[in-house]
Coordinates of C-alpha atoms in Angstrom, one line a residue:
M416 CA 14.8 -1.8 18.6
T417 CA 12.0 0.7 18.1
D418 CA 9.0 0.3 20.4
L419 CA 6.0 0.0 18.0
G420 CA 3.4 0.3 20.8
I421 CA 0.1 -1.5 21.0
P422 CA -2.7 -0.3 18.7
V423 CA -5.9 0.6 20.5
V424 CA -8.7 -1.9 20.1
R425 CA -11.8 -0.3 18.6
S426 CA -14.7 0.0 21.0
A427 CA -18.3 -1.0 20.1
T428 CA -19.7 1.0 17.2
D429 CA -23.0 2.7 17.1
T430 CA -24.6 1.6 13.9
A431 CA -27.8 3.7 14.1
G432 CA -28.7 4.9 10.7
R433 CA -26.6 2.4 8.8
P434 CA -28.5 1.3 5.7
D435 CA -29.5 -2.4 5.4
T436 CA -26.8 -3.5 3.0
P437 CA -24.1 -6.1 3.1
L438 CA -21.7 -3.6 1.6
L439 CA -18.9 -1.8 3.5
V440 CA -20.6 1.6 3.7
D441 CA -19.7 4.5 6.0
R442 CA -21.5 7.6 7.4
F443 CA -20.2 9.7 4.5
G444 CA -21.6 7.6 1.7
R445 CA -18.4 5.9 0.7
V446 CA -18.3 2.2 -0.1
A447 CA -15.1 0.2 0.5
T448 CA -14.5 -2.2 -2.4
D449 CA -10.7 -2.3 -2.3
L450 CA -9.1 -4.6 0.2
R451 CA -5.4 -4.1 1.2
V452 CA -4.1 -7.3 2.7
S453 CA -0.8 -7.1 4.5
L454 CA 0.7 -10.6 4.4
I455 CA 3.8 -10.1 6.5
D456 CA 5.5 -7.2 8.4
K457 CA 9.1 -8.3 7.6
C458 CA 11.0 -6.6 4.9
N459 CA 14.4 -7.3 3.2
L460 CA 15.2 -3.6 2.9
R461 CA 15.7 -0.9 5.6
C462 CA 14.4 2.2 3.9
T463 CA 15.4 5.3 5.9
Y464 CA 11.8 6.7 5.7
C465 CA 10.3 3.5 7.0
M466 CA 12.4 1.8 9.7
P467 CA 15.7 1.9 11.5
A468 CA 18.8 0.2 10.3
E469 CA 18.5 -2.7 12.7
G470 CA 15.0 -3.5 11.7
L471 CA 11.9 -3.8 13.9
P472 CA 10.5 -6.3 16.5
W473 CA 8.7 -8.5 13.9
L474 CA 5.5 -10.3 14.7
K475 CA 5.8 -13.8 16.0
R476 CA 4.7 -16.6 13.7
A477 CA 1.8 -17.5 15.9
E478 CA 0.5 -14.0 15.7
L479 CA 0.3 -14.1 11.9
L480 CA -2.9 -15.3 10.2
D481 CA -2.2 -18.7 8.7
T482 CA -3.0 -19.6 5.1
E483 CA -6.5 -20.9 5.9
E484 CA -7.4 -17.9 8.1
M485 CA -6.2 -15.4 5.5
N486 CA -8.1 -17.1 2.7
R487 CA -11.2 -17.2 4.8
L488 CA -11.2 -13.5 5.5
I489 CA -10.5 -12.6 1.9
R490 CA -13.3 -14.9 0.8
I491 CA -15.7 -13.2 3.3
A492 CA -14.6 -9.7 2.0
V493 CA -15.2 -10.7 -1.6
E494 CA -18.2 -13.0 -1.4
E495 CA -20.1 -11.4 1.5
L496 CA -19.0 -7.7 1.6
G497 CA -18.7 -6.6 -2.1
V498 CA -14.9 -6.3 -2.3
T499 CA -13.8 -6.2 -6.0
N500 CA -10.1 -5.5 -5.7
V501 CA -7.6 -7.2 -3.5
R502 CA -4.0 -5.9 -3.2
F503 CA -1.4 -7.9 -1.3
T504 CA 1.1 -5.8 0.6
G505 CA 3.6 -6.0 3.5
G506 CA 6.3 -5.5 4.7
E507 CA 7.5 -7.3 1.7
P508 CA 4.8 -9.8 0.6
L509 CA 7.3 -11.9 -1.5
L510 CA 8.8 -13.0 1.8
R511 CA 5.6 -14.9 2.7
Q512 CA 6.1 -18.6 1.8
D513 CA 2.4 -19.2 1.0
L514 CA 1.9 -16.1 -1.1
V515 CA 1.3 -17.9 -4.3
E516 CA -1.2 -20.2 -2.6
I517 CA -3.1 -17.3 -1.2
I518 CA -3.2 -15.5 -4.5
G519 CA -4.4 -18.7 -6.2
A520 CA -7.2 -19.1 -3.7
T521 CA -8.3 -15.4 -4.2
A522 CA -8.3 -15.7 -8.0
A523 CA -10.3 -18.9 -7.8
L524 CA -13.2 -17.2 -5.9
P525 CA -16.5 -17.3 -7.8
S526 CA -16.7 -13.5 -7.7
R527 CA -13.2 -13.2 -8.8
P528 CA -11.7 -9.9 -7.7
K529 CA -8.9 -8.0 -9.5
T530 CA -5.6 -8.9 -7.8
S531 CA -2.4 -6.8 -7.4
L532 CA 0.8 -6.9 -5.4
T533 CA 2.9 -4.1 -4.0
T534 CA 6.5 -5.1 -3.7
N535 CA 10.1 -3.7 -3.4
G536 CA 10.9 -5.9 -6.4
I537 CA 13.9 -7.6 -5.1
N538 CA 12.5 -11.2 -5.5
L539 CA 10.1 -10.4 -8.3
G540 CA 12.4 -11.7 -11.0
K541 CA 12.1 -15.3 -9.8
F542 CA 8.4 -15.0 -8.7
A543 CA 6.8 -13.3 -11.7
E544 CA 6.0 -16.5 -13.5
P545 CA 4.4 -18.4 -10.6
L546 CA 2.5 -15.3 -9.6
V547 CA 1.0 -15.0 -13.0
A548 CA 0.1 -18.7 -13.0
A549 CA -1.6 -18.3 -9.7
G550 CA -3.8 -15.4 -11.0
L551 CA -2.1 -12.2 -10.1
D552 CA -3.1 -9.4 -12.5
R553 CA -0.6 -6.6 -11.9
V554 CA 2.2 -5.2 -9.7
N555 CA 3.3 -2.0 -8.1
V556 CA 7.1 -1.8 -7.5
S557 CA 8.8 0.6 -5.2
L558 CA 11.8 2.4 -6.9
D559 CA 13.0 5.7 -5.5
T560 CA 16.3 6.1 -7.4
L561 CA 18.3 4.9 -10.4
D562 CA 21.6 5.7 -8.7
R563 CA 23.3 2.7 -7.1
E564 CA 24.9 4.8 -4.3
V565 CA 21.7 6.6 -3.5
F566 CA 19.8 3.3 -3.6
H567 CA 22.2 2.0 -1.0
E568 CA 21.9 5.1 1.1
L569 CA 18.1 5.1 1.1
T570 CA 17.6 1.3 1.5
R571 CA 20.8 0.3 3.3
R572 CA 21.1 -2.5 0.8
D573 CA 22.9 -2.9 -2.6
R574 CA 20.0 -4.4 -4.5
L575 CA 19.2 -2.0 -7.3
D576 CA 19.9 -4.5 -10.1
D577 CA 17.5 -7.0 -8.5
V578 CA 14.7 -4.4 -8.5
L579 CA 15.4 -3.5 -12.2
D580 CA 15.4 -7.2 -13.1
G581 CA 12.1 -7.6 -11.2
L582 CA 10.5 -4.8 -13.2
A583 CA 11.6 -6.3 -16.5
A584 CA 10.3 -9.7 -15.5
A585 CA 6.9 -8.2 -14.6
K586 CA 6.7 -6.5 -17.9
R587 CA 7.7 -9.7 -19.7
M588 CA 5.1 -11.8 -17.9
G589 CA 2.3 -9.3 -18.7
L590 CA 1.7 -8.0 -15.1
E591 CA 0.4 -4.8 -16.6
P592 CA 0.2 -2.0 -16.1
V593 CA 3.5 -2.2 -14.3
K594 CA 3.4 0.7 -11.9
V595 CA 6.5 2.2 -10.2
N596 CA 6.1 4.0 -6.9
A597 CA 8.6 6.6 -6.0
V598 CA 9.1 8.8 -2.9
L599 CA 11.3 11.8 -3.2
M600 CA 13.5 12.8 -0.2
R601 CA 14.8 16.3 0.0
G602 CA 18.5 16.4 -0.5
Q603 CA 18.8 12.7 -1.4
N604 CA 16.9 11.8 -4.5
D605 CA 14.7 14.8 -5.2
H606 CA 16.9 15.7 -8.2
E607 CA 16.0 12.5 -9.9
A608 CA 12.3 13.2 -10.6
A609 CA 12.8 13.7 -14.4
D610 CA 15.2 10.8 -14.7
L611 CA 12.8 8.4 -13.1
L612 CA 10.0 9.6 -15.4
R613 CA 12.2 9.3 -18.5
F614 CA 13.2 5.8 -17.4
C615 CA 9.6 4.6 -17.0
V616 CA 8.3 6.2 -20.2
E617 CA 11.0 4.5 -22.2
R618 CA 10.2 1.1 -20.8
G619 CA 6.4 1.3 -20.7
Y620 CA 6.1 1.5 -16.9
Q621 CA 3.6 3.8 -15.2
L622 CA 5.3 6.1 -12.6
R623 CA 3.6 7.5 -9.6
F624 CA 5.3 9.9 -7.2
I625 CA 4.0 9.6 -3.6
E626 CA 4.4 12.3 -1.0
Q627 CA 6.3 11.0 2.0
M628 CA 3.8 10.1 4.8
P629 CA 4.1 10.1 8.6
L630 CA 4.2 6.3 8.9
D631 CA 7.9 5.7 9.8
A632 CA 8.7 3.6 12.9
Q633 CA 11.0 6.3 14.2
H634 CA 8.3 9.0 14.1
G635 CA 10.8 11.2 12.5
W636 CA 8.6 12.6 9.7
D637 CA 9.0 16.3 9.1
R638 CA 6.3 18.2 7.2
D639 CA 8.8 20.8 6.1
R640 CA 11.2 18.3 4.6
M641 CA 8.6 16.6 2.5
I642 CA 8.6 17.1 -1.2
T643 CA 5.1 18.2 -2.0
A644 CA 2.9 17.4 -5.0
D645 CA 3.3 21.0 -6.2
E646 CA 7.1 20.7 -6.1
I647 CA 7.1 17.3 -7.9
L648 CA 5.0 18.8 -10.7
E649 CA 7.2 21.9 -10.9
R650 CA 10.3 19.7 -11.3
L651 CA 8.8 17.5 -13.9
G652 CA 7.4 20.5 -15.8
A653 CA 10.9 21.8 -16.3
E654 CA 11.6 18.9 -18.7
F655 CA 8.3 17.6 -19.8
E656 CA 5.0 19.0 -21.0
L657 CA 2.3 17.9 -18.5
S658 CA -1.4 18.2 -19.2
P659 CA -4.2 16.9 -17.0
H660 CA -5.6 13.5 -17.9
E661 CA -9.2 13.6 -19.2
A662 CA -10.2 10.3 -17.6
E663 CA -12.3 10.5 -14.4
R664 CA -10.1 10.0 -11.3
G665 CA -12.8 8.2 -9.3
S666 CA -11.4 6.7 -6.2
A667 CA -7.9 6.4 -7.6
P668 CA -5.3 8.1 -5.2
A669 CA -3.2 9.5 -8.1
E670 CA -3.8 12.6 -10.1
R671 CA -2.7 11.6 -13.6
W672 CA -1.0 13.8 -16.2
L673 CA -0.2 13.1 -19.8
V674 CA 3.5 13.3 -20.6
D675 CA 4.3 15.3 -23.7
G676 CA 0.8 14.8 -25.0
G677 CA 0.6 11.1 -24.2
P678 CA -0.1 8.3 -24.3
A679 CA 2.5 8.0 -21.5
T680 CA 1.2 9.2 -18.1
V681 CA 2.6 10.1 -14.7
G682 CA 0.7 10.1 -11.4
V683 CA 1.2 12.2 -8.3
I684 CA -0.3 11.0 -5.0
G685 CA -0.5 14.0 -2.7
S686 CA -1.6 12.1 0.4
V687 CA -0.7 15.0 2.7
T688 CA -1.3 18.2 0.7
R689 CA -4.0 16.9 -1.7
P690 CA -5.8 14.3 0.3
F691 CA -8.4 12.1 -1.5
C692 CA -10.3 10.9 1.6
A693 CA -13.7 12.0 0.2
T694 CA -13.5 9.2 -2.4
C695 CA -11.5 6.6 -0.4
D696 CA -12.8 3.1 -1.1
R697 CA -10.2 1.0 1.0
T698 CA -10.5 -1.4 3.8
R699 CA -7.3 -2.9 5.4
L700 CA -6.4 -6.2 7.0
T701 CA -3.0 -6.6 8.8
A702 CA -0.9 -9.7 8.8
D703 CA -2.0 -10.4 12.4
G704 CA -5.7 -10.1 11.6
Q705 CA -6.4 -6.5 12.7
L706 CA -9.0 -4.6 10.7
R707 CA -8.3 -0.9 9.9
N708 CA -10.7 1.5 8.2
C709 CA -8.0 4.0 7.4
L710 CA -4.2 3.9 6.8
F711 CA -3.8 6.5 9.6
S712 CA -6.3 5.0 12.0
T713 CA -5.2 4.9 15.7
T714 CA -7.7 2.1 16.4
E715 CA -8.2 -1.4 15.1
T716 CA -10.8 -4.2 15.2
D717 CA -9.5 -7.6 16.1
L718 CA -10.7 -10.3 13.7
R719 CA -8.0 -12.9 14.7
A720 CA -9.4 -13.6 18.2
P721 CA -13.0 -14.3 17.1
L722 CA -11.7 -16.2 14.1
R723 CA -9.7 -18.5 16.3
S724 CA -12.5 -18.9 18.9
G725 CA -14.9 -20.3 16.3
A726 CA -16.8 -17.3 15.1
E727 CA -19.3 -17.9 12.3
D728 CA -18.9 -15.9 9.1
A729 CA -21.9 -13.7 10.1
E730 CA -20.1 -12.5 13.2
L731 CA -17.0 -11.6 11.2
V732 CA -19.2 -9.8 8.6
R733 CA -20.8 -7.8 11.4
L734 CA -17.5 -6.7 12.9
W735 CA -16.2 -5.7 9.4
Q736 CA -19.3 -3.7 8.6
E737 CA -19.3 -1.9 12.0
T738 CA -15.6 -1.0 11.6
M739 CA -16.1 0.6 8.2
W740 CA -19.3 2.4 9.4
S741 CA -17.2 4.3 12.0
K742 CA -14.6 5.5 9.4
A743 CA -13.8 9.2 9.9
A744 CA -14.3 11.8 7.2
G745 CA -10.6 12.2 6.6
H746 CA -7.2 11.4 8.0
G747 CA -6.2 14.9 9.1
V748 CA -2.5 14.4 8.4
D749 CA -2.1 18.1 7.5
S750 CA -4.0 19.3 10.5
E751 CA -2.6 20.6 13.8
G752 CA -4.1 17.8 15.9
F753 CA -2.9 14.9 13.8
A754 CA -1.6 11.9 15.8
Q755 CA 0.6 9.4 14.0
P756 CA -0.4 5.7 14.2
S757 CA 1.6 3.6 16.6
R758 CA 2.2 1.0 13.8
P759 CA 4.6 1.9 11.0
M760 CA 3.8 1.3 7.3
S761 CA 5.6 -2.1 7.3
A762 CA 3.1 -3.4 9.9
I763 CA 0.0 -1.8 8.4
G764 CA 0.5 -2.6 4.8
G765 CA 0.7 -0.1 1.9

């Protein structure tokens, strides 16, 4: 098993100069309104760019926030801290048995946030209907290849048909826009860029290519092997006419392009070579109740311990506000001194 290490607990934050606002502001004028909630660290795939074939040492059940604890923290984020978007992630969130209940509680909040789910799509076919009934608004589905053999090579599982069925079910149930997330790996699936875009345009899905990030459990990420945003656009441009989308990007991570004049679009998320830290509006909660102000943060704030020791909402609000106030200007992934987080993506949440 891979040793995941123990994340460093964040020390007390100096809040001098913080404006008197309940919102999740930081020193650089950003306001976090998008909450990423990791519901579980387990996954039913073993993607080579995420984890080893044997899996990882999963969190124990007692370490995970239970339904009531998860619902309470989401409520505080929405009702007390100004969060307007909640995305449920993992691991694979569809492996969490109380997922539908948590989504239902989130959608029932008086200040109802927009809700979304990031999934590998394997179980989406059978869950799409109850998810919609609970109040889920849309989904992001990971799909890196349309080739069955390549899918098996990348994920170590023969489940491509299940993912395709899940995408179709999401479209049928109105979980739109149905977004497809793809990571291109050099020498494995990088030749499929145009095929993936053609597949999504024909079916009304919105494709977003994401640069591979240094969040694998094996710490084997290699900057030189990463397919960059420029390379992605060059490969797509060989078969499609791409023009910049006129809509303001805002805090969205993807640069969007019109495909052959539109209305179909494709997005490229250059997390490494084209970072969007200056407009980041995210705050992150892990499945075991740790708060992170950046995907690449090397420190965390423990909310689970005070939660279980009887802390009032006001104390949890203070900890959340202080954590976001200390957010760095950028993640520094493409800088010489970058240090990869000890937790992999599956334990942090996408």
